[in-house]
Every structure is written in C-alpha cells, then in structure tokens.
Short mmCIF file of C-alpha atoms in Angstrom, two decimals:
data_model
loop_
_atom_site.label_atom_id
_atom_site.label_comp_id
_atom_site.label_asym_id
_atom_site.label_seq_id
_atom_site.Cartn_x
_atom_site.Cartn_y
_atom_site.Cartn_z
CA MET A 207 12.64 -2.47 -37.13
CA LYS A 208 14.04 -5.93 -35.14
CA SER A 209 12.19 -7.38 -32.28
CA TYR A 210 13.93 -8.44 -28.95
CA SER A 211 13.60 -11.31 -26.64
CA SER A 212 13.57 -10.36 -23.31
CA PHE A 213 16.90 -12.67 -23.10
CA GLU A 214 18.19 -10.61 -25.83
CA LEU A 215 17.83 -7.61 -24.48
CA ALA A 216 19.36 -8.46 -21.20
CA LYS A 217 22.55 -9.34 -22.71
CA ILE A 218 22.57 -5.97 -24.72
CA LEU A 219 21.95 -4.20 -21.11
CA LYS A 220 24.90 -6.20 -19.32
CA ALA A 221 27.30 -5.30 -22.44
CA HIS A 222 26.58 -1.23 -21.65
CA GLY A 223 27.43 -2.32 -17.94
CA TRP A 224 23.95 -2.67 -16.45
CA TYR A 225 23.68 -5.32 -13.74
CA PHE A 226 21.16 -7.43 -12.28
CA TYR A 227 19.25 -5.69 -9.03
CA LYS A 228 16.34 -7.42 -8.38
CA ALA A 229 13.20 -9.38 -9.41
CA ASN A 230 10.13 -8.83 -8.61
CA GLY A 231 7.71 -11.93 -10.23
CA SER A 232 8.25 -11.58 -13.89
CA HIS A 233 9.54 -8.27 -13.72
CA HIS A 234 13.77 -7.89 -13.39
CA HIS A 235 15.36 -4.86 -12.43
CA TYR A 236 18.47 -3.38 -13.53
CA LYS A 237 21.18 -0.88 -12.26
CA HIS A 238 23.78 1.42 -13.85
CA PRO A 239 26.89 2.30 -11.60
CA THR A 240 26.94 5.60 -13.33
CA LYS A 241 23.52 6.56 -14.89
CA MET A 242 21.19 8.55 -12.76
CA VAL A 243 18.39 5.92 -13.37
CA LYS A 244 17.23 4.26 -10.21
CA SER A 245 16.35 1.28 -12.10
CA LEU A 246 15.51 -0.21 -15.18
CA SER A 247 12.79 -3.09 -15.18
CA LEU A 248 12.38 -5.59 -17.91
CA ILE A 249 9.27 -7.91 -18.19
CA LEU A 250 10.39 -11.56 -19.36
CA GLU A 251 8.53 -11.98 -22.03
CA LYS A 252 8.48 -11.73 -26.07
CA ILE A 253 8.79 -7.42 -26.85
CA TYR A 254 7.35 -6.45 -29.96
CA PRO A 255 7.91 -3.29 -32.14
CA ILE A 256 5.50 -0.33 -32.14
CA LYS A 257 4.27 -0.05 -35.58
CA GLN A 258 3.96 3.63 -36.64
#
C-alpha cells in the first residue's frame, strides 16, 4: 500500500471537490459542498499505511 504525505492528500481532496475551511494548529479542516460530512481534518505530517 502506498503512503501519502499530507500535501499529497490535500491535492487529492481538492481534486475531489473538497475545499480548505480552517486551520487549528497543524490540523487543516476541509469541507465538501455536497457531502454530509461536517469537516475533514488533515494533520500536516507524514501518513503511513496501517499494516494488517
């Protein structure tokens, strides 16, 4: 499984219609105009896949 940096994840979110809403420290919150999710938080650090 490929791991993504937070910057790569932010690009993927923006490509799928999410937009930056606010930042709380290192947590960046994103919203989507049509999804029922209130906000999605992205921590600015390297994200590693979970090994199963």
